mmCIF file of C-alpha atoms and ligand atoms in Angstrom:
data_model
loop_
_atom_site.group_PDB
_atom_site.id
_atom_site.type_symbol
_atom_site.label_atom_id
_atom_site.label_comp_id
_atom_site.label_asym_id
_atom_site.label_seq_id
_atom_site.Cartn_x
_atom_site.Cartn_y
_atom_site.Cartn_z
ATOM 1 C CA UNK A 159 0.000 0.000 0.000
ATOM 2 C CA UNK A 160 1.926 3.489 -1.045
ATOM 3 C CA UNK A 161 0.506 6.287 0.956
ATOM 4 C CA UNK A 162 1.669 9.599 0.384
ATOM 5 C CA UNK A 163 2.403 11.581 3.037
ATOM 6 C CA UNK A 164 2.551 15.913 3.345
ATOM 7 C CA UNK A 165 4.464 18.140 6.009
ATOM 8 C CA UNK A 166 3.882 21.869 6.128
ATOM 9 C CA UNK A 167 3.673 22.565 10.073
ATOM 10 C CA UNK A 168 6.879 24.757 10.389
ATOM 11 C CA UNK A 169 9.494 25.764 8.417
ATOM 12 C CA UNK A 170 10.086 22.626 6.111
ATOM 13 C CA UNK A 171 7.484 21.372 2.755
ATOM 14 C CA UNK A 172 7.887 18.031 2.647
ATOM 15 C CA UNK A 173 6.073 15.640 0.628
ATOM 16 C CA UNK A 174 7.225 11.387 0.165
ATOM 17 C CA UNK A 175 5.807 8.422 -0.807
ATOM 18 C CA UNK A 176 5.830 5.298 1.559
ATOM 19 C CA UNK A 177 5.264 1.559 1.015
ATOM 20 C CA UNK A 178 3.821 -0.079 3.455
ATOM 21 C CA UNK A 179 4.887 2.795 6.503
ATOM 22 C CA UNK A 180 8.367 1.062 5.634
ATOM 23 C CA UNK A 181 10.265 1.600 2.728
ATOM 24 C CA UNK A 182 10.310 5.875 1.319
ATOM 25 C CA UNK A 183 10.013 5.089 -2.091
ATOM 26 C CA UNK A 184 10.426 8.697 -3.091
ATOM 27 C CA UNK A 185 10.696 12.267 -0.908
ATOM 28 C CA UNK A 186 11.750 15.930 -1.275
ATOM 29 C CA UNK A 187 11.656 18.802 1.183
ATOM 30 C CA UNK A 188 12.108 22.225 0.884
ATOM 31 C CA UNK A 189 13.585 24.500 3.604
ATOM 32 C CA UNK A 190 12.842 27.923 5.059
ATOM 33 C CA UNK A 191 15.880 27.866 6.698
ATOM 34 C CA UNK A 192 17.675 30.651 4.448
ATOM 35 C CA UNK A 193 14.127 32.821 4.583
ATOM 36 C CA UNK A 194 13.622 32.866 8.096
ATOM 37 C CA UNK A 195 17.643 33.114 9.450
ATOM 38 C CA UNK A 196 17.592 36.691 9.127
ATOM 39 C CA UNK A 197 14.566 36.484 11.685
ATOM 40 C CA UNK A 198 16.192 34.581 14.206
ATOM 41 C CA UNK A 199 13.608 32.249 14.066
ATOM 42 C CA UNK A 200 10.681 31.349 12.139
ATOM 43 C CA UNK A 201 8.537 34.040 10.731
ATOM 44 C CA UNK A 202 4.492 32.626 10.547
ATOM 45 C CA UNK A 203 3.192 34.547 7.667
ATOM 46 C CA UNK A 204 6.260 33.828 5.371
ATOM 47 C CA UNK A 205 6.505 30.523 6.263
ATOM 48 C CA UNK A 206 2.687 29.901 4.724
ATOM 49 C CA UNK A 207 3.398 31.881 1.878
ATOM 50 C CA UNK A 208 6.335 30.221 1.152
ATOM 51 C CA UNK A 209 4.411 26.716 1.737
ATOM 52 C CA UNK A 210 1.974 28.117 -0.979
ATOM 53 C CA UNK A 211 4.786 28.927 -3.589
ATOM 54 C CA UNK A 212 6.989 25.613 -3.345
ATOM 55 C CA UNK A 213 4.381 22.781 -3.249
ATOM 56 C CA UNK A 214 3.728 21.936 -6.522
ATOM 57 C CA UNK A 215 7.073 21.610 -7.039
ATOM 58 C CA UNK A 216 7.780 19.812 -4.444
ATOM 59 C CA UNK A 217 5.018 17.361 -4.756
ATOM 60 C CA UNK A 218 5.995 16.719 -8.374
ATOM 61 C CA UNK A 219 9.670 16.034 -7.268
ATOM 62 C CA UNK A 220 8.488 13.278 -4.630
ATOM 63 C CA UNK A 221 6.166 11.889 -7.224
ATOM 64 C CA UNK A 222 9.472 11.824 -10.076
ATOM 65 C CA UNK A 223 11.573 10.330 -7.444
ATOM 66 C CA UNK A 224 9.274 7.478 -6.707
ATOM 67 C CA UNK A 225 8.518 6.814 -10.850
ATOM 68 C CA UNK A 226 5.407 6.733 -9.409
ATOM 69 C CA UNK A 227 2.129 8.025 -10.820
ATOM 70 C CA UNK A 228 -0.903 9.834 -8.291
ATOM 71 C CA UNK A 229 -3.012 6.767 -9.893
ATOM 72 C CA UNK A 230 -1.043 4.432 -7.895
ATOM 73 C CA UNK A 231 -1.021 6.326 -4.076
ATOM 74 C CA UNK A 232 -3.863 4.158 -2.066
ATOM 75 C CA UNK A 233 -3.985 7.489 0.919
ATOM 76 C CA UNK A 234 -3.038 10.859 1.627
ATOM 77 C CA UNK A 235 -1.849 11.264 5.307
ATOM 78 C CA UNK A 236 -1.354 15.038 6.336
ATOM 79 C CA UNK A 237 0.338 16.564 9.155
ATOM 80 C CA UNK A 238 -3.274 18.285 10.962
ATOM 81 C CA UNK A 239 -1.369 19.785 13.858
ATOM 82 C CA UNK A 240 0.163 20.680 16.249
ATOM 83 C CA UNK A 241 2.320 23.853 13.836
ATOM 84 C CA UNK A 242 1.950 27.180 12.472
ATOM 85 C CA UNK A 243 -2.177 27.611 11.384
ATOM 86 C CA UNK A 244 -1.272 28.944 8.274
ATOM 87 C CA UNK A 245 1.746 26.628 7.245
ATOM 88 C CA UNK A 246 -0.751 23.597 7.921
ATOM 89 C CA UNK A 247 -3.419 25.029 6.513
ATOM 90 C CA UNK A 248 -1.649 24.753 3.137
ATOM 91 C CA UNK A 249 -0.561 21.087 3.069
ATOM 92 C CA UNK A 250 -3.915 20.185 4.940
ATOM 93 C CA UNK A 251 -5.890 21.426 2.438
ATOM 94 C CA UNK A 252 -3.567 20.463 -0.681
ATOM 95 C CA UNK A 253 -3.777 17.123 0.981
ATOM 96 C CA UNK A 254 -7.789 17.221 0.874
ATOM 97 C CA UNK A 255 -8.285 17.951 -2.017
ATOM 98 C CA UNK A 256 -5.721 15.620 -3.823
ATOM 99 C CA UNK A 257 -7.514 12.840 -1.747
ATOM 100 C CA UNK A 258 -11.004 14.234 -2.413
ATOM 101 C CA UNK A 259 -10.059 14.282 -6.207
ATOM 102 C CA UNK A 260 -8.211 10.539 -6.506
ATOM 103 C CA UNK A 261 -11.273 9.068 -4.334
ATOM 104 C CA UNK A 262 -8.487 7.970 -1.624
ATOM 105 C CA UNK A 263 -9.060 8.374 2.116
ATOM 106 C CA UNK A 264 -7.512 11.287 3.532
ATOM 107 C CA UNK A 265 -5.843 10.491 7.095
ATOM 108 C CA UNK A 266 -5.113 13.525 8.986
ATOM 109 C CA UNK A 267 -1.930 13.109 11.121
ATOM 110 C CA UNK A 268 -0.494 14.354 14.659
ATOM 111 C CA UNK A 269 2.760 15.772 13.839
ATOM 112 C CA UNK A 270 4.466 14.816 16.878
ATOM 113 C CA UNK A 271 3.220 10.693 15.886
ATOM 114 C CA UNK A 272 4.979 11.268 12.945
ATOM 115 C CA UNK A 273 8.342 11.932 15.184
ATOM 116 C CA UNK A 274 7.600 8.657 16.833
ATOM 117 C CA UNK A 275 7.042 6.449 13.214
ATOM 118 C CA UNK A 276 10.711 7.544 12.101
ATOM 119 C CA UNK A 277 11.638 4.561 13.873
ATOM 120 C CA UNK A 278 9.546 2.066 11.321
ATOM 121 C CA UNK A 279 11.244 4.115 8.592
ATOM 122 C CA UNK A 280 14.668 3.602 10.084
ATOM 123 C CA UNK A 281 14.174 0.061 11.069
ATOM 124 C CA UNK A 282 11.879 -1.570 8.189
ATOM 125 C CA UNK A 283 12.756 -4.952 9.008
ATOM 126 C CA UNK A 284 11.669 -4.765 13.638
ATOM 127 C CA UNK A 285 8.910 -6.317 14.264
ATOM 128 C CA UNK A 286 7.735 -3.370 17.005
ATOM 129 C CA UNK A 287 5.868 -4.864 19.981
ATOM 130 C CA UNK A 288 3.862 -2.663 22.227
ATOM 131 C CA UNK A 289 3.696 -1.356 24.656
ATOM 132 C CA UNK A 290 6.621 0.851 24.028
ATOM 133 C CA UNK A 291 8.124 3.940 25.830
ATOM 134 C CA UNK A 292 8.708 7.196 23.681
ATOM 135 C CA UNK A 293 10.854 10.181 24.121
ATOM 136 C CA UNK A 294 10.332 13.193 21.705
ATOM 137 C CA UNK A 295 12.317 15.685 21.835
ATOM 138 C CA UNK A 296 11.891 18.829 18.945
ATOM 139 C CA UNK A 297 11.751 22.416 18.829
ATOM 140 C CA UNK A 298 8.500 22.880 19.926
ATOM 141 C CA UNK A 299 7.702 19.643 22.180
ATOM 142 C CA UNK A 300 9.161 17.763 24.606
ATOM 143 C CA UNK A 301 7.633 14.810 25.617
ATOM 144 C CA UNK A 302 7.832 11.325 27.401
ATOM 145 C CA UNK A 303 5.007 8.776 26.240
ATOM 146 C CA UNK A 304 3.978 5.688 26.648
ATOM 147 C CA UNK A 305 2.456 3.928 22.933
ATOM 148 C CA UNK A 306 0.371 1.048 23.979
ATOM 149 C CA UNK A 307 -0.901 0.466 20.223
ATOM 150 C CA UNK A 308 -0.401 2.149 16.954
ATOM 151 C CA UNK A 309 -2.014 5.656 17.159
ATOM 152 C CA UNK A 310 -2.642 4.614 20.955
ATOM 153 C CA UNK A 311 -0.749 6.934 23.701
ATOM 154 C CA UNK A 312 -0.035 7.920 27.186
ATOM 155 C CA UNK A 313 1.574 10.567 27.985
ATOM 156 C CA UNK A 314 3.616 10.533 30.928
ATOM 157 C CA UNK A 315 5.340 13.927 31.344
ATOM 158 C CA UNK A 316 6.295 17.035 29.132
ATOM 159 C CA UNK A 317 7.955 20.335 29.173
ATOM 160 C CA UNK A 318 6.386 23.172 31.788
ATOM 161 C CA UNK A 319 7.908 25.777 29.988
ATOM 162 C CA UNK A 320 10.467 25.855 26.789
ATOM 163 C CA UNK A 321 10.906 23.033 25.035
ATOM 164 C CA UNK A 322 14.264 20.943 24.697
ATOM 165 C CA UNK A 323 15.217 22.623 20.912
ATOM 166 C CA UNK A 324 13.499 25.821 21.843
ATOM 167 C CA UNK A 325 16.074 26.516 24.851
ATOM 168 C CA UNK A 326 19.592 25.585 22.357
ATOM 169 C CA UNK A 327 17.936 27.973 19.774
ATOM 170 C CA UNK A 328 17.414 30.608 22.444
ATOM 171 C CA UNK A 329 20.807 29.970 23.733
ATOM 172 C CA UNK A 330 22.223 29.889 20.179
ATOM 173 C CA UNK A 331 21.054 33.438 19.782
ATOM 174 C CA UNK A 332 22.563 34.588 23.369
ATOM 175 C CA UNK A 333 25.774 33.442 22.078
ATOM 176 C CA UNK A 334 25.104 35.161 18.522
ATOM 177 C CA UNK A 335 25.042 32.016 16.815
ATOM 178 C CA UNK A 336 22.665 31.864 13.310
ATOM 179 C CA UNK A 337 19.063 30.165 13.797
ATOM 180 C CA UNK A 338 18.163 27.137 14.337
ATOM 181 C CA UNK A 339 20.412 27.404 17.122
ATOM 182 C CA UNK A 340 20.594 23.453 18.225
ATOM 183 C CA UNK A 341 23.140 22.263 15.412
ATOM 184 C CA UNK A 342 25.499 25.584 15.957
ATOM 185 C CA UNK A 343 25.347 25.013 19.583
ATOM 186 C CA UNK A 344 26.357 21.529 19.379
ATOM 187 C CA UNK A 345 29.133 21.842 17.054
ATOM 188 C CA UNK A 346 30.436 24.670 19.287
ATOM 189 C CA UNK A 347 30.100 22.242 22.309
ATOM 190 C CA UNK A 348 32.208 19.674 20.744
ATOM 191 C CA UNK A 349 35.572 21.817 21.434
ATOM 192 C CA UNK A 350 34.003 22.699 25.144
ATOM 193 C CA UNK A 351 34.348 21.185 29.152
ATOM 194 C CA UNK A 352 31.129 20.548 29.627
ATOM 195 C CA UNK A 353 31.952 20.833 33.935
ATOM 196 C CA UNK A 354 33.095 24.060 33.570
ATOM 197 C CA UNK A 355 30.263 25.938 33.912
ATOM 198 C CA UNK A 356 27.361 24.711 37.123
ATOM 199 C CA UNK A 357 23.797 25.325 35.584
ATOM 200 C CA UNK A 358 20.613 24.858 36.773
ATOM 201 C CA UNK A 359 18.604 21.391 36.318
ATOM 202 C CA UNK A 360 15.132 21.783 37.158
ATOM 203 C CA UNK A 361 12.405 19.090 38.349
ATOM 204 C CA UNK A 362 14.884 16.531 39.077
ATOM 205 C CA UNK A 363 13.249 15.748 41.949
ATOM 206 C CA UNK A 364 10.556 17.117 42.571
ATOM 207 C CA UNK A 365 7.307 14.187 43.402
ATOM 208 C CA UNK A 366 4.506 16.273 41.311
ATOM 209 C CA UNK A 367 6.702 15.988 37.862
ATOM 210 C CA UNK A 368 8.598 12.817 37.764
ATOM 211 C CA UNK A 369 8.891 12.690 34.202
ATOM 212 C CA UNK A 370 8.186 16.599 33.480
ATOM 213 C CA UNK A 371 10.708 18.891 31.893
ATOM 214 C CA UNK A 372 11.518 22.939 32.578
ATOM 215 C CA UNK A 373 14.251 24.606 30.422
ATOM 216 C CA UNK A 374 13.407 27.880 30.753
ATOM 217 C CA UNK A 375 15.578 28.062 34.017
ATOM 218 C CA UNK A 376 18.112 26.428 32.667
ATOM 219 C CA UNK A 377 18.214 29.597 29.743
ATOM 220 C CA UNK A 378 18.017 32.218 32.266
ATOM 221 C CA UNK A 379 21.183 30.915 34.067
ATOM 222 C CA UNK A 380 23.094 31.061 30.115
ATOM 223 C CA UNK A 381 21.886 34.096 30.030
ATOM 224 C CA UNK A 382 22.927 35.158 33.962
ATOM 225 C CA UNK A 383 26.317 34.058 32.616
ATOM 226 C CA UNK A 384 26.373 35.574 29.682
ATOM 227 C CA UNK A 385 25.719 39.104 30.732
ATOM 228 C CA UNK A 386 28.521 38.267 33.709
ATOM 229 C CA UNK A 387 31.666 40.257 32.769
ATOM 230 C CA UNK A 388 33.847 36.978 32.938
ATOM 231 C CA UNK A 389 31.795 35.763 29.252
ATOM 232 C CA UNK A 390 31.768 39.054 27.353
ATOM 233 C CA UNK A 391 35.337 38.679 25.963
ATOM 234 C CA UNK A 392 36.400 35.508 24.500
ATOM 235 C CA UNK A 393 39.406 33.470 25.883
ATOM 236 C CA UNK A 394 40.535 29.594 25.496
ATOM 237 C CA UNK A 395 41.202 26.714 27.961
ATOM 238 C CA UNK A 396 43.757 24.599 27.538
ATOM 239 C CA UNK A 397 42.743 22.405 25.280
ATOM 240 C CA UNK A 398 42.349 25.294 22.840
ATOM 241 C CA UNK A 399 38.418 25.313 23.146
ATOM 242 C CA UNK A 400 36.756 28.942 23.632
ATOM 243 C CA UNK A 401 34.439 29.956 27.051
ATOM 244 C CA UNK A 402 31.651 29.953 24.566
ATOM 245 C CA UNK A 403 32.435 26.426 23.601
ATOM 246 C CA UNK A 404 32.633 25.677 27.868
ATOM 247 C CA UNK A 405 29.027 27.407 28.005
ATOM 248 C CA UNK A 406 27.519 25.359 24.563
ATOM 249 C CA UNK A 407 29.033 21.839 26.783
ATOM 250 C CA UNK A 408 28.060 23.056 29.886
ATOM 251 C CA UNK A 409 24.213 23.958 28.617
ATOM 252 C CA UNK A 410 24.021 20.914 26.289
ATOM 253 C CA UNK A 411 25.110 18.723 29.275
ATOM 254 C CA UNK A 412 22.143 19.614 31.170
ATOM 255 C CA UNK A 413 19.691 18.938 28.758
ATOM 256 C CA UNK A 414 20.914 15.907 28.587
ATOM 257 C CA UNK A 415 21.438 14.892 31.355
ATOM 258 C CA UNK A 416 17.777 15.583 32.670
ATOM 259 C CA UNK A 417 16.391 13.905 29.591
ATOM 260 C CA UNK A 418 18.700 10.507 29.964
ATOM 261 C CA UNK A 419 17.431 10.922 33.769
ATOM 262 C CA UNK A 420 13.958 11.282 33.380
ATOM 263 C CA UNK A 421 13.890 8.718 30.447
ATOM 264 C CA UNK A 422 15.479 6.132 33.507
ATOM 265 C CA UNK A 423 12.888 6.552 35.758
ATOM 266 C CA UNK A 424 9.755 6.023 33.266
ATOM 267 C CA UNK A 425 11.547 2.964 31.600
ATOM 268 C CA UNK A 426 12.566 1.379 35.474
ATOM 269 C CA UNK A 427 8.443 2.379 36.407
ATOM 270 C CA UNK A 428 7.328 0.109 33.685
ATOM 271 C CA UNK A 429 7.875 -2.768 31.137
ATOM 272 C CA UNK A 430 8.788 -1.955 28.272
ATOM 273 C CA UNK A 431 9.830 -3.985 24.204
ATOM 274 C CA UNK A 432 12.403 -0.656 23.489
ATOM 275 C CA UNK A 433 12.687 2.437 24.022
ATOM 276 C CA UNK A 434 11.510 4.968 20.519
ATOM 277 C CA UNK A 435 13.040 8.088 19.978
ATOM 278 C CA UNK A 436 12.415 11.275 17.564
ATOM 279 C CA UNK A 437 12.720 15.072 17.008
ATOM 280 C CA UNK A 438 14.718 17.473 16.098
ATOM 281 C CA UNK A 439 17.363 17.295 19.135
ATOM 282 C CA UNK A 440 17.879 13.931 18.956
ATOM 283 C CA UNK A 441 19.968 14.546 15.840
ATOM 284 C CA UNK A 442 22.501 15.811 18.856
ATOM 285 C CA UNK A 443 25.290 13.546 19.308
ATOM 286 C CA UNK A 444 25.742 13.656 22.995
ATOM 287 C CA UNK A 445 21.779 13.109 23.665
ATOM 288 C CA UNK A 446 22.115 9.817 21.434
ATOM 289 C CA UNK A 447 25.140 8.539 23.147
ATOM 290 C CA UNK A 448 23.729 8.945 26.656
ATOM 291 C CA UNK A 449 20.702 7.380 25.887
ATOM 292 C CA UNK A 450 23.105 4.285 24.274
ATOM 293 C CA UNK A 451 24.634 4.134 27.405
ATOM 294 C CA UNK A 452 21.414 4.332 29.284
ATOM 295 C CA UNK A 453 19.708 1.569 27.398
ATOM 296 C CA UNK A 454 22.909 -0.437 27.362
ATOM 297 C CA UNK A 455 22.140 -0.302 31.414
ATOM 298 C CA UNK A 456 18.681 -0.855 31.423
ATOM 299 C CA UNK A 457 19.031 -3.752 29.140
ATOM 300 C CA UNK A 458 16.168 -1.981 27.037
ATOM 301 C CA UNK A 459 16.662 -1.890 23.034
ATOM 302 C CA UNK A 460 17.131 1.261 22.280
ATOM 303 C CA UNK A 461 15.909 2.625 18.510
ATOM 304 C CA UNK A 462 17.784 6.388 17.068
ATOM 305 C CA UNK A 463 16.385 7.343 13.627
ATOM 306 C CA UNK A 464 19.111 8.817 11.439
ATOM 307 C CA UNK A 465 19.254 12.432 11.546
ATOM 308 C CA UNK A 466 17.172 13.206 8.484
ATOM 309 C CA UNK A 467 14.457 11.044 9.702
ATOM 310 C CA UNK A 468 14.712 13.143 13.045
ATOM 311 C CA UNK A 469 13.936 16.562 12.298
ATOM 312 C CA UNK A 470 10.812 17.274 9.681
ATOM 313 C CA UNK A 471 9.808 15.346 7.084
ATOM 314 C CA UNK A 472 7.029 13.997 5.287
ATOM 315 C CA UNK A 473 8.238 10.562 5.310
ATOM 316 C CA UNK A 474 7.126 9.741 8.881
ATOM 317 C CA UNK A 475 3.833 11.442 8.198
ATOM 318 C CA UNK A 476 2.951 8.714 5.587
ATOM 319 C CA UNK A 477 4.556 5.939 7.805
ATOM 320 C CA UNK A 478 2.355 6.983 10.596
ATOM 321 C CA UNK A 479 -0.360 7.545 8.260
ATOM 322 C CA UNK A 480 -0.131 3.770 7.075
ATOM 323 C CA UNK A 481 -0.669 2.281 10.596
ATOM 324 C CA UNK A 482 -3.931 4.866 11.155
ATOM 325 C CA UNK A 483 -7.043 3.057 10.796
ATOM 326 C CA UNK A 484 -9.440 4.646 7.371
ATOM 327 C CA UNK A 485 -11.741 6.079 7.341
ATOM 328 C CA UNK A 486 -9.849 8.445 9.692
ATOM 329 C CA UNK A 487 -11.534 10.185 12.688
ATOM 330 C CA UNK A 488 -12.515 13.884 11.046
ATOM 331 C CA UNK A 489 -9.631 16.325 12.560
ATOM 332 C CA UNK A 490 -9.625 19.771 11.050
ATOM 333 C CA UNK A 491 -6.352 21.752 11.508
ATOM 334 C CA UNK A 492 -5.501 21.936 14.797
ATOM 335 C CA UNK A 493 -2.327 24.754 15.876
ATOM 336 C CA UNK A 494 -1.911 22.930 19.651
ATOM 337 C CA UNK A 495 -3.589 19.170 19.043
ATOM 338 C CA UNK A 496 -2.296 17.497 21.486
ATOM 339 C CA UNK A 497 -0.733 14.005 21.032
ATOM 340 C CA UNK A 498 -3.100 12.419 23.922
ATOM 341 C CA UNK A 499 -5.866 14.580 24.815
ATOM 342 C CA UNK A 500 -5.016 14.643 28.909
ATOM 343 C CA UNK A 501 -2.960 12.368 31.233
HETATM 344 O O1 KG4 B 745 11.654 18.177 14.994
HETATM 345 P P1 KG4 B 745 12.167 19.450 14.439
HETATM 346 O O2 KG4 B 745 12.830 19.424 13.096
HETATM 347 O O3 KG4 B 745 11.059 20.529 14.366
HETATM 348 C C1 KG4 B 745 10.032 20.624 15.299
HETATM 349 O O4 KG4 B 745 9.052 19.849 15.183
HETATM 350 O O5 KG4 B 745 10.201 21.448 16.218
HETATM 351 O O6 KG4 B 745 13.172 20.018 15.538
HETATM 352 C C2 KG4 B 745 13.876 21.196 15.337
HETATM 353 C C3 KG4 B 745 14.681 21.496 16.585
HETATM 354 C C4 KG4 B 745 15.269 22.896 16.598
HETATM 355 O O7 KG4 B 745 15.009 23.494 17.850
HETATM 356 C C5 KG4 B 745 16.758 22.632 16.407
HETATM 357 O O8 KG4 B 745 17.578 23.618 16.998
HETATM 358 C C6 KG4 B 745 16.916 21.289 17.110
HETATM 359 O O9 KG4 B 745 15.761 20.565 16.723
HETATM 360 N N1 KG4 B 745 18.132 20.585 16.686
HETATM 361 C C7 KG4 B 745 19.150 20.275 17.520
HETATM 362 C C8 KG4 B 745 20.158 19.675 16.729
HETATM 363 N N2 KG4 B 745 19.708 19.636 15.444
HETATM 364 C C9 KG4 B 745 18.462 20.184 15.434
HETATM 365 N N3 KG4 B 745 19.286 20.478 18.843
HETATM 366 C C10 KG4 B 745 20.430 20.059 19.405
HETATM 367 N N4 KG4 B 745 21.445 19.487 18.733
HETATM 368 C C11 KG4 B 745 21.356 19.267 17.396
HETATM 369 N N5 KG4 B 745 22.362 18.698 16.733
HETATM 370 ZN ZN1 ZN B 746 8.912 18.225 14.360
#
């Protein structure tokens, strides 16, 4: 069964073709990325525009790269939510009407599912058994789950405040680095000590949010530091690495280590067949080595899409589209839908 699948909820137009939720028989994006960077960040009413102008094109490149024809796509599965209202309102309603005018059931999609079906994409040949423990971690969401079926969730704790990729963007931009802030920051924290610097890490124990996140603490102590006198001029440690570089470790460091720390607790509270992963920050290399090291502990098999399959695309929208039971549930466009309506 080929479903073809549509992204348009930030800053990326995606469209891909999937066989079977397993195998991407053809995709092609299109990013914002140079539009919005003299923004600082994403900027809503260009993003939709932009959505408008680079579709077709984009939809015929997917379609060329699969040597498929629309004859031969059985679904449409569109992301519905949770993104910018006017960037989904244009692949939402491309979506419609390609389904309304190929007879094919449309399947309106929860973004944030889509970061979780990476993993079918990126390993075509596991057979998944539920129930399963999820961590997503993106620039707008950051969230520990528990999927007892396909399209079947708990959630067990999210962000209070800023989310995961949402505080490295913000401290990207503290340390003048270009937006999106979470690769820059990361590269910078490669040459860093990640000790040097104390920061806050927030909820760690606290009863009421075992598996809750806050970051926004955590970005007004970068920011404490920042403004201190000893971080306005630039000097190097001894291994050649840069203050800023200390700060980027230091700040990336945290994050991670309250992720990998929450993560333990919900996967030592239950029992669990693995331990799914997706979003934009997991493309970050020291998240995705602690949690290898935390899996390798908990005995728990542990699954990391590749990069590209982390941040958006329109691949996992059509994977998770495939395992959605037609006809769908009506969802219209939704800016916040939530992945499970309440805990
Ligand atoms: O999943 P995604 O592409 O979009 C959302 O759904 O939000 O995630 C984008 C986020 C951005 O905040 C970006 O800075 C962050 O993922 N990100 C990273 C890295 N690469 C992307 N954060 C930390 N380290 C990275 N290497
Ligand atoms: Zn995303």
């Amino acid at each position: 069964m080929i479903t073809l699948g549509i992204e348009t909820s930030c800053d990326e137009t995606a469209v891909a073709l999937v066989r079977d939720g397993r195998a991407v028989l053809g995709d092609a994006l299109s990013s914002q990325i140079p539009l919005h960077r003299r923004y600082g960040g994403v900027v809503p009413e260009l993003a939709s525009r932009a959505h408008l102008e680079v579709f077709p094109q984009v939809l015929g490149e997917a379609l060329q790269a699969s040597g498929l024809t629309l004859t031969e796509i059985d679904r449409i599965a569109v992301t519905a939510g949770p993104g910018l209202l006017g960037s989904l309102i244009v692949g939402y309603q491309a979506g419609e009407a390609l389904a309304y005018s190929l007879e094919k059931p449309f399947v309106p999609i929860n973004h944030l599912a889509g970061h979780l079906y990476a993993n079918w994409l990126a390993y075509p040949d596991q057979d998944f058994e539920f129930p399963l423990l999820g961590l997503i971690v993106s620039g707008g969401h950051s969230l520990i789950i528990e999927m007892t079926d396909h399209h079947r969730f708990r959630l067990l704790g999210s962000t209070l405040d800023d989310a995961a990729g949402e505080a490295f963007d913000k401290v990207a931009s503290l340390i003048g680095l270009p937006y999106p802030g979470g690769p820059e920051v990361s590269r910078l924290a490669e040459t860093g000590d990640p000790d040097r610097y104390p920061l806050p890490r927030a909820l760690m124990h606290d009863p009421a949010h075992p598996y809750d996140f806050s970051f926004s603490g955590l970005k007004a102590a970068v920011r404490r530091l920042i403004t201190d006198e000893r971080l306005t001029e630039v000097s190097y440690n001894r291994s050649g690495g840069s203050n800023y570089a200390d700060l980027a470790a230091s700040f990336e460091e945290a994050v991670v280590g309250v992720i990998a720390a929450k993560v333990r607790r919900a996967a030592e509270a239950g029992t669990y067949h693995g331990l799914l992963t997706g979003g934009g920050v997991l493309a970050n290399r020291r998240l995705r080595a602690r949690l290898e090291t935390l899996a390798g502990e908990l005995d728990l098999p542990l699954f990391v899409p590749p990069p590209a399959l982390c941040t958006d695309n329109a691949a996992v929208i059509s994977a998770a589209g495939h395992f959605a039971s037609v006809p769908a549930a009506p969802q219209p466009v939704d800016p916040n839908l939530p992945l499970v309506a309440s805990r």
